[in-house]
Amino acid sequence: MSNRSLPTEYRTGTALPTQQLFVHGVPADATSGETFATLDPATNDPICEVQHAGEADVDRAVASAREAFGAWSAMPAVERARVLRRAVDILRARNDELAALETLDTGKPIQETQAVDVATGADVLEYYAGLAQTLHGDHFDLPPDAFAIVRREPLGVVGAIGAWNYPIQIALWKSAPALVCGNTMVFKPAELTPLTALKLAEIYTEAGLPPGVFNVVQGDARTGRLLTHHPGIAKVTLTGEAGTGKAVMADAAKTLKHVTFELGGKSPLIVFADADQEAAVSAALAANFYSGGEVCTNGTRVFVERAVYDDFVSALGPRVQTMRVGDPFDPATQVGALISRDHLAKVKRYVDAARASNATHVIGGDVPNDPALARGNFIMPAVFADCTDDMAFVREEIFGPVMAVLPFATEDEVLARANATDFGLAGAVFTRDFARAHRVANALQAGTVWINDYNVTPPEVPFGGYKQSGLGRENGLQTIEAFTQLKTIYANLGRFEGPY
Ligand code: TXE
């Protein structure tokens, strides 16, 4: 991909120096002596080496966070908020630079990362900075001679573990509520996308965050497990696959840590005959192919009422045909590269299984024949119709650009089928019938349901999964509960009278 429109600083495969950890306010060398490469998914060229954090490195990062906790949690909330607001301003000023680095590391189109990835992270940070001075406890008068107060206190050091599809957004969605409540953090990005978390650490420091409040350690599951086992960590928050959530929960249980999990999904997008069909088709495309399908909330089971099913399916092919697959740095590209060769192989296996099934192959699923893309992890967006609920690619999370379309006859039938899954992250209903929209939204077993929309996640509302799609929530006021603990103080104004 010689004529890539790469930003100048990334033009050669070794443009960046070996990336360090970030401990106590500065870049810090790992002592493990081990490094790993992060690759450009569009070419599989190494971007740079990254130092892998071992046990001593994680201990140092946790010690730094513990040391910083006292002063940070004692700081007036308004002063914490001022630091976080300055970070918001810097993030927005550096949006395009950060977006370029995110595109380089993830393979996602620059038209997406410039518009969504940094902005949705900065918006959440701004939201929680705004809440800082509203954090409070309670007071109870207990006549005749007592009262109680309930203090809301931070947990301590939070271990946060990120996934590779929205690296800087995930780092911000986890650090914003944690820090605003007075906690400190050790963050481990996914090993496939280590770069932008280090930029966030720099930005927090430039904004005035004291050393040790936000630390970054790098590495794979081994480093993640060092966090989930660490006695100095009070809480673990993970974004990742459901299986990883179960493993982390087991490890965190050994020291009874608080946990929050944002996990996988296989969400239903339900289209009724009375819906605006063109809008529903557009939503199905966005809900399956944005970020190359690497979005946990995606509506990958598209249920369409029989009366409009044939027309709906017929409309998909021509729309997918026009989608631009290519160099993630080309502003016209709509579908970039998948994160890794292994992930591309996994998605291909699902496409092959779909082709071998009784489903109707509508379009896509092949590797593009453009020689300029041959070295990258590219695949054409795929649509399969006439699917049935028992097909593996209909039941399992693919996390790639593969849409399954299924006909249905009645509301009761589609609700039973939509809910027949261990996942419960999200879903959508497209209809003009107000009562039916709310009946379906109420009946869907999922943490988020969109009515005539998809994948909109404002900072004000909680986000998270039912069933095996997660535990707890991110964003919204409720998430304050996940990063604080309550202390009841009972005051006796009289004299203690014992029973003995
Ligand atoms: O997850 P993995 P990935 C989900 C998405 C998909 C997955 C893709 O649905 O299932 O994330 O991201 C670390 N102990 N979401 O492949 O493999 C690992 O190093 C401790 C849902 O990265 O589970 C990485 O940093 N850590 C989400 C992280 O866990 C461990 C939105 C995730 O790795 C570990 C985005 C272990 N035993 C993606 N094993 C949502 N619901 O919001 C792995 N890790």
XYZ file of C-alpha atoms and ligand atoms in Angstrom:
544
model
C 0.000 0.000 0.000
C 2.700 2.370 -1.172
C 0.491 5.344 -1.855
C -0.937 5.317 1.643
C -2.035 8.659 2.950
C -0.322 7.876 6.270
C 0.414 10.905 8.468
C 4.054 11.789 7.888
C 5.179 10.733 11.350
C 3.972 7.179 10.659
C 5.282 6.723 7.099
C 7.891 4.072 7.892
C 7.320 0.793 9.697
C 9.544 1.798 12.576
C 8.330 5.385 12.912
C 7.743 5.111 16.637
C 10.348 4.243 19.280
C 9.847 1.303 21.617
C 6.900 2.201 23.836
C 7.399 2.152 27.576
C 4.969 1.896 30.460
C 3.688 5.023 32.154
C 4.231 4.949 35.923
C 4.041 7.774 38.453
C 3.600 10.526 35.913
C 6.391 9.608 33.506
C 7.210 7.034 30.802
C 8.968 4.179 32.590
C 10.976 1.209 31.369
C 9.609 -2.226 32.169
C 12.014 -4.480 34.028
C 10.687 -7.659 32.387
C 13.094 -7.315 29.475
C 10.290 -8.617 27.220
C 8.788 -6.635 24.354
C 6.054 -7.277 21.798
C 5.250 -5.618 18.472
C 2.061 -3.786 17.666
C 1.173 -4.153 13.980
C -0.563 -1.924 11.451
C -3.643 -4.039 10.547
C -3.722 -2.561 7.028
C -0.288 -4.008 6.165
C 0.731 -6.168 9.140
C 3.946 -4.139 9.224
C 5.246 -3.553 12.763
C 4.469 -0.063 13.999
C 6.820 -0.357 16.949
C 7.887 -2.527 19.853
C 6.168 -2.241 23.229
C 7.630 -3.170 26.597
C 5.740 -5.956 28.390
C 5.035 -5.351 32.065
C 5.995 -8.150 34.423
C 5.179 -8.676 38.094
C 7.703 -6.134 39.402
C 6.376 -3.541 36.942
C 2.761 -4.075 37.940
C 3.759 -3.928 41.612
C 5.483 -0.605 40.956
C 2.450 0.783 39.143
C 0.062 -0.312 41.903
C 2.396 1.111 44.556
C 2.433 4.399 42.654
C -1.358 4.464 42.477
C -1.653 3.648 46.174
C 0.812 6.409 47.046
C -1.138 8.908 44.936
C -4.513 7.871 46.345
C -4.298 9.786 49.637
C -3.767 13.248 48.149
C -5.996 12.672 45.101
C -8.974 11.428 47.113
C -8.509 14.241 49.654
C -8.396 16.928 46.955
C -11.551 19.062 46.770
C -13.761 17.575 44.039
C -13.836 20.876 42.189
C -10.047 20.757 41.861
C -10.201 17.191 40.538
C -12.823 18.372 38.065
C -10.625 21.239 36.885
C -7.822 18.807 35.999
C -10.196 16.497 34.128
C -11.763 19.419 32.257
C -8.327 20.560 31.100
C -7.753 17.028 29.828
C -11.028 17.240 27.884
C -9.834 20.419 26.186
C -6.484 18.862 25.255
C -8.149 15.703 23.927
C -10.393 17.775 21.678
C -7.519 19.958 20.506
C -5.502 16.849 19.621
C -8.459 14.906 18.231
C -7.090 14.363 14.734
C -3.598 13.391 15.899
C -5.046 10.870 18.348
C -7.496 9.619 15.725
C -4.631 8.984 13.300
C -2.753 6.966 15.907
C -5.936 5.024 16.725
C -6.467 4.276 13.022
C -2.854 3.136 12.685
C -3.187 0.789 15.671
C -6.736 -0.535 15.042
C -7.108 -0.450 11.231
C -10.392 1.437 11.629
C -11.276 4.101 9.013
C -9.996 7.600 9.759
C -13.494 8.915 8.984
C -14.653 6.976 12.058
C -11.823 7.615 14.499
C -11.841 11.359 13.731
C -15.579 11.578 14.398
C -16.188 9.063 17.185
C -13.356 7.449 19.073
C -11.708 10.386 20.837
C -14.877 12.500 20.966
C -17.002 9.877 22.736
C -14.241 9.439 25.280
C -13.797 13.167 25.864
C -17.581 13.604 26.185
C -17.729 11.044 29.002
C -14.788 12.673 30.774
C -16.576 16.038 30.490
C -19.776 14.489 31.858
C -18.095 13.070 34.975
C -16.059 16.225 35.584
C -19.422 17.979 35.697
C -20.664 15.567 38.359
C -17.644 16.016 40.649
C -19.254 18.597 42.933
C -22.552 16.747 43.106
C -21.058 13.663 44.758
C -22.447 13.405 48.274
C -23.731 11.120 50.978
C -26.881 11.296 53.126
C -28.038 12.479 56.538
C -30.755 10.895 58.719
C -32.240 12.456 61.798
C -32.892 9.640 64.327
C -34.903 11.188 67.210
C -34.799 11.575 70.114
C -31.041 11.668 70.453
C -29.224 10.342 67.448
C -28.497 10.917 63.805
C -26.663 9.112 61.039
C -24.671 10.280 58.091
C -23.738 8.210 55.079
C -20.369 9.070 53.571
C -19.604 8.252 49.929
C -15.941 7.242 49.743
C -13.663 6.075 46.872
C -12.593 2.421 46.671
C -8.832 2.956 46.254
C -6.783 1.642 43.306
C -8.768 0.472 40.261
C -7.284 -2.049 37.829
C -8.741 -1.437 34.363
C -8.359 -3.759 31.373
C -9.256 -2.641 27.859
C -10.317 -4.281 24.599
C -8.874 -3.473 21.183
C -11.851 -2.094 19.281
C -12.171 1.359 20.920
C -8.877 1.721 22.831
C -8.852 5.389 23.893
C -12.642 5.522 24.349
C -12.489 2.519 26.684
C -9.574 4.047 28.627
C -11.624 7.217 29.078
C -14.943 5.475 29.891
C -13.123 3.621 32.699
C -10.794 6.342 34.043
C -13.301 9.232 34.005
C -15.722 7.955 36.694
C -12.926 6.262 38.645
C -10.804 9.413 38.917
C -13.662 11.834 39.511
C -14.664 9.788 42.574
C -11.141 10.062 43.979
C -9.812 6.648 42.982
C -6.509 6.097 41.209
C -5.947 3.684 38.322
C -3.589 1.209 36.694
C -4.806 0.733 33.096
C -3.793 -2.110 30.791
C -4.785 -1.598 27.148
C -5.328 -4.604 24.912
C -1.987 -5.909 23.670
C -3.170 -5.443 20.076
C -3.727 -1.704 20.551
C -1.327 -0.324 23.169
C -0.597 3.123 21.752
C -3.306 5.665 22.541
C -3.542 4.838 26.262
C -0.004 6.208 26.586
C -1.111 9.427 24.885
C -3.991 9.675 27.352
C -1.524 9.334 30.239
C 0.548 12.156 28.759
C -2.567 14.311 28.347
C -3.769 13.671 31.889
C -0.312 14.651 33.160
C -0.231 17.797 31.011
C -3.669 18.673 32.414
C -2.264 18.525 35.940
C -3.110 15.011 37.073
C -0.671 14.239 39.930
C 1.866 11.425 39.408
C 0.434 7.975 40.107
C -3.243 8.817 39.622
C -3.309 7.219 36.155
C -0.701 4.606 35.259
C -0.420 2.454 32.108
C 1.048 -1.042 32.017
C 1.349 -2.973 28.774
C 1.010 -6.653 28.029
C -1.266 -9.593 27.319
C -3.435 -11.725 29.595
C -0.447 -12.422 31.830
C -0.230 -8.735 32.744
C -4.014 -8.590 33.090
C -3.887 -11.465 35.564
C -1.237 -9.672 37.610
C -3.799 -6.883 38.061
C -6.745 -9.154 38.854
C -4.697 -10.994 41.492
C -3.028 -7.928 43.011
C -3.945 -7.410 46.696
C -3.430 -3.664 46.306
C -6.239 -3.356 43.780
C -9.746 -2.764 45.139
C -11.700 -3.064 41.892
C -11.316 -4.507 38.406
C -13.155 -3.169 35.366
C -12.845 -5.151 32.132
C -13.989 -4.707 28.565
C -13.600 -7.927 26.640
C -15.118 -11.236 25.669
C -17.571 -13.075 27.905
C -15.061 -15.864 28.485
C -12.499 -13.357 29.650
C -15.061 -11.853 32.006
C -15.611 -15.239 33.629
C -11.853 -15.785 34.040
C -11.336 -12.323 35.495
C -14.268 -12.751 37.884
C -12.751 -15.972 39.185
C -9.362 -14.336 39.730
C -10.827 -11.205 41.311
C -12.879 -13.348 43.686
C -9.733 -14.509 45.466
C -9.372 -11.067 47.044
C -13.066 -10.182 46.744
C -12.520 -7.220 44.428
C -15.382 -5.110 43.104
C -15.910 -5.892 39.384
C -17.503 -4.281 36.340
C -17.658 -6.184 33.035
C -18.504 -4.873 29.567
C -18.552 -8.045 27.494
C -19.709 -9.438 24.160
C -23.057 -9.546 22.430
C -25.157 -10.918 19.569
C -27.874 -8.325 19.553
C -31.228 -8.387 17.693
C -32.304 -5.595 15.347
C -36.052 -6.075 14.736
C -37.773 -4.504 11.712
C -41.573 -4.450 11.551
C -43.499 -4.012 8.296
C -44.743 -0.542 9.292
C -41.228 0.842 9.806
C -39.461 3.279 7.511
C -37.796 0.537 5.468
C -35.032 2.659 3.952
C -34.042 3.898 7.415
C -34.157 0.335 8.750
C -31.856 -0.874 5.960
C -29.423 1.965 6.717
C -29.524 1.059 10.402
C -28.859 -2.621 9.670
C -25.797 -1.656 7.616
C -24.488 0.688 10.333
C -25.243 -1.850 13.063
C -23.196 -4.536 11.281
C -20.409 -2.842 9.375
C -19.320 0.230 11.373
C -15.766 -0.329 12.697
C -15.663 -3.335 10.365
C -18.246 -4.998 12.603
C -15.881 -4.888 15.598
C -18.489 -3.350 17.894
C -19.830 -5.290 20.880
C -23.354 -3.837 20.677
C -23.825 -4.578 16.980
C -27.234 -5.716 15.754
C -25.899 -8.828 14.032
C -29.238 -10.723 14.074
C -31.530 -8.692 11.804
C -35.114 -9.945 12.191
C -37.477 -8.688 9.443
C -41.262 -9.121 9.367
C -42.271 -11.419 6.482
C -44.482 -8.867 4.753
C -41.430 -6.715 3.934
C -38.716 -9.370 4.130
C -38.037 -9.900 0.413
C -37.865 -6.177 -0.328
C -35.614 -5.626 2.690
C -33.171 -8.343 1.619
C -33.223 -7.103 -1.993
C -32.269 -3.611 -0.802
C -29.192 -4.803 1.124
C -27.006 -6.067 -1.730
C -26.879 -2.859 -3.766
C -26.218 -0.774 -0.644
C -23.339 -3.026 0.488
C -21.974 -3.018 -3.054
C -21.315 0.723 -2.774
C -19.363 0.478 0.482
C -15.701 1.483 0.209
C -13.265 -1.116 1.617
C -9.669 0.121 1.671
C -6.825 1.973 3.273
C -8.040 3.120 6.691
C -6.226 6.419 6.168
C -8.141 7.192 2.979
C -10.921 9.577 4.081
C -13.282 7.837 1.630
C -12.759 4.415 3.217
C -15.838 3.093 5.041
C -14.543 -0.370 5.961
C -10.931 -0.674 7.055
C -8.841 -3.618 8.176
C -9.758 -6.073 10.927
C -7.501 -5.974 13.948
C -5.313 -8.992 13.239
C -4.631 -11.920 10.937
C -5.982 -14.285 13.590
C -9.193 -12.314 13.875
C -9.570 -12.214 10.076
C -9.146 -15.990 10.015
C -11.843 -16.333 12.709
C -14.264 -14.167 10.722
C -13.495 -16.135 7.545
C -14.309 -19.380 9.346
C -17.744 -18.015 10.202
C -18.255 -16.835 6.602
C -17.275 -20.258 5.279
C -19.670 -21.939 7.700
C -22.437 -19.563 6.626
C -21.751 -20.339 2.975
C -21.929 -24.072 3.735
C -25.235 -23.647 5.576
C -28.753 -23.384 4.123
C -28.605 -19.617 4.447
C -28.749 -17.549 1.258
C -25.497 -15.756 0.499
C -26.550 -12.256 -0.537
C -23.165 -10.546 -0.892
C -19.601 -10.269 0.402
C -17.384 -12.341 2.639
C -14.480 -12.507 0.204
C -11.043 -11.012 0.592
C -10.879 -7.960 -1.718
C -8.928 -8.645 -4.925
C -7.165 -5.271 -4.760
C -3.409 -6.077 -4.649
C -2.866 -2.901 -2.607
C -4.826 -4.554 0.216
C -3.230 -7.985 -0.021
C -0.980 -7.574 3.022
C -3.725 -6.366 5.330
C -6.607 -7.972 7.190
C -9.393 -6.988 4.793
C -12.700 -8.707 4.061
C -15.740 -7.535 2.131
C -18.831 -6.917 4.275
C -21.073 -9.986 4.111
C -24.843 -10.514 4.259
C -26.575 -13.875 4.672
C -30.377 -14.161 4.447
C -32.935 -16.903 5.199
C -30.922 -17.714 8.306
C -32.226 -19.832 11.152
C -31.606 -19.407 14.892
C -29.680 -22.681 15.170
C -26.856 -21.637 12.820
C -23.570 -21.080 14.675
C -22.890 -17.752 12.929
C -26.343 -16.604 14.084
C -25.780 -17.655 17.709
C -22.154 -16.754 18.287
C -20.400 -13.376 18.374
C -18.265 -13.004 15.222
C -17.068 -9.450 15.877
C -16.654 -8.872 12.128
C -18.676 -7.529 9.146
C -21.152 -10.413 8.842
C -24.908 -9.714 8.912
C -27.491 -12.461 9.450
C -31.046 -11.703 8.257
C -33.952 -13.778 9.602
C -37.681 -13.572 8.729
C -40.367 -13.547 11.420
C -44.165 -13.601 11.448
C -45.393 -12.275 14.792
C -44.258 -9.994 17.634
C -44.426 -12.809 20.188
C -42.360 -15.085 17.962
C -39.615 -12.565 17.295
C -39.342 -11.606 20.954
C -38.941 -15.233 22.005
C -36.256 -15.760 19.374
C -34.466 -12.451 20.051
C -34.209 -13.305 23.756
C -33.110 -16.920 23.195
C -29.416 -16.157 23.773
C -26.944 -16.049 26.688
C -26.048 -12.519 25.619
C -28.067 -9.415 26.451
C -26.029 -6.355 25.550
C -28.310 -4.397 23.227
C -31.090 -4.484 20.633
C -33.329 -2.316 18.487
C -36.863 -2.150 17.176
C -37.910 -0.298 14.039
C -41.612 0.511 13.869
C -43.937 3.517 13.625
C -46.261 1.966 16.210
C -45.504 3.762 19.488
C -47.155 1.154 21.713
C -45.445 -1.734 19.945
C -42.059 0.012 20.118
C -42.320 0.171 23.907
C -43.822 -3.309 24.259
C -40.842 -4.735 22.365
C -38.284 -2.529 24.147
C -39.705 -3.593 27.516
C -39.652 -7.260 26.559
C -36.132 -7.413 25.132
C -33.613 -8.792 27.667
C -30.819 -6.330 27.018
C -29.056 -3.429 28.739
C -29.746 -0.966 25.918
C -32.631 -0.930 23.411
C -32.793 1.607 20.601
C -36.132 2.578 19.048
C -35.677 3.563 15.381
C -31.970 4.117 15.969
C -28.750 2.162 16.683
C -25.428 2.455 18.567
C -26.092 5.869 20.134
C -24.589 5.995 23.642
C -24.875 9.442 25.286
C -22.728 9.847 28.458
C -25.835 10.607 30.526
C -27.318 7.103 30.214
C -25.954 3.868 31.661
C -24.430 1.337 29.255
C -23.914 -2.362 29.899
C -25.204 -5.879 29.509
C -27.814 -8.317 30.802
C -26.953 -11.988 31.251
C -23.443 -12.903 29.980
C -22.918 -9.556 28.266
C -21.699 -7.956 31.424
C -21.962 -7.008 35.071
C -22.646 -3.431 36.112
C -22.770 -0.339 33.951
C -20.526 2.373 32.469
C -21.554 6.005 31.934
C -24.556 7.662 33.578
C -25.022 8.645 37.201
C -25.409 5.010 38.331
C -21.733 4.325 37.557
C -20.738 6.518 40.502
C -22.013 3.629 42.672
C -19.478 1.335 40.979
C -16.516 3.518 41.968
C -17.506 4.477 45.522
C -18.480 2.730 48.724
C -20.811 3.909 51.485
C -19.928 4.348 55.162
C -22.714 4.836 57.675
C -21.748 6.866 60.713
C -24.252 6.643 63.565
C -23.967 9.368 66.246
C -25.454 8.857 69.705
C -26.103 12.279 71.316
C -27.165 10.683 74.563
C -25.470 8.232 76.959
C -24.919 4.589 76.036
C -27.177 2.319 78.102
C -26.025 -1.278 77.863
C -28.149 -4.407 78.560
C -25.767 -5.875 81.149
O -11.233 -9.260 24.187
P -10.394 -10.225 25.098
P -10.666 -8.509 22.922
C -15.758 -7.321 23.606
C -16.216 -7.751 22.247
C -15.293 -8.922 21.973
C -14.029 -8.551 22.722
C -12.954 -8.122 21.764
O -17.568 -8.112 22.252
O -15.884 -10.083 22.556
O -14.345 -7.471 23.595
O -11.867 -7.567 22.491
C -7.195 -9.060 28.692
N -7.141 -11.989 32.915
N -16.123 -5.938 23.793
O -10.396 -9.566 21.898
O -9.583 -11.218 24.366
C -6.598 -8.862 27.326
O -5.185 -8.708 27.424
C -6.982 -10.662 32.762
C -17.255 -5.639 24.650
O -9.535 -7.618 23.354
O -11.385 -10.706 26.070
C -7.296 -7.587 26.856
O -6.650 -6.454 27.384
N -6.993 -10.022 31.573
C -17.345 -4.187 24.965
C -8.667 -7.694 27.485
O -8.547 -8.646 28.543
C -7.194 -10.771 30.467
C -17.059 -3.277 23.838
C -9.764 -8.137 26.524
O -9.310 -9.277 25.855
C -7.388 -12.162 30.521
C -15.885 -3.673 23.131
C -7.353 -12.776 31.821
N -7.521 -14.089 31.989
C -15.477 -4.997 23.067
N -7.566 -12.630 29.242
C -18.606 -3.740 25.651
N -19.515 -4.613 26.061
O -18.732 -2.554 25.857
C -7.492 -11.550 28.435
N -7.257 -10.439 29.157
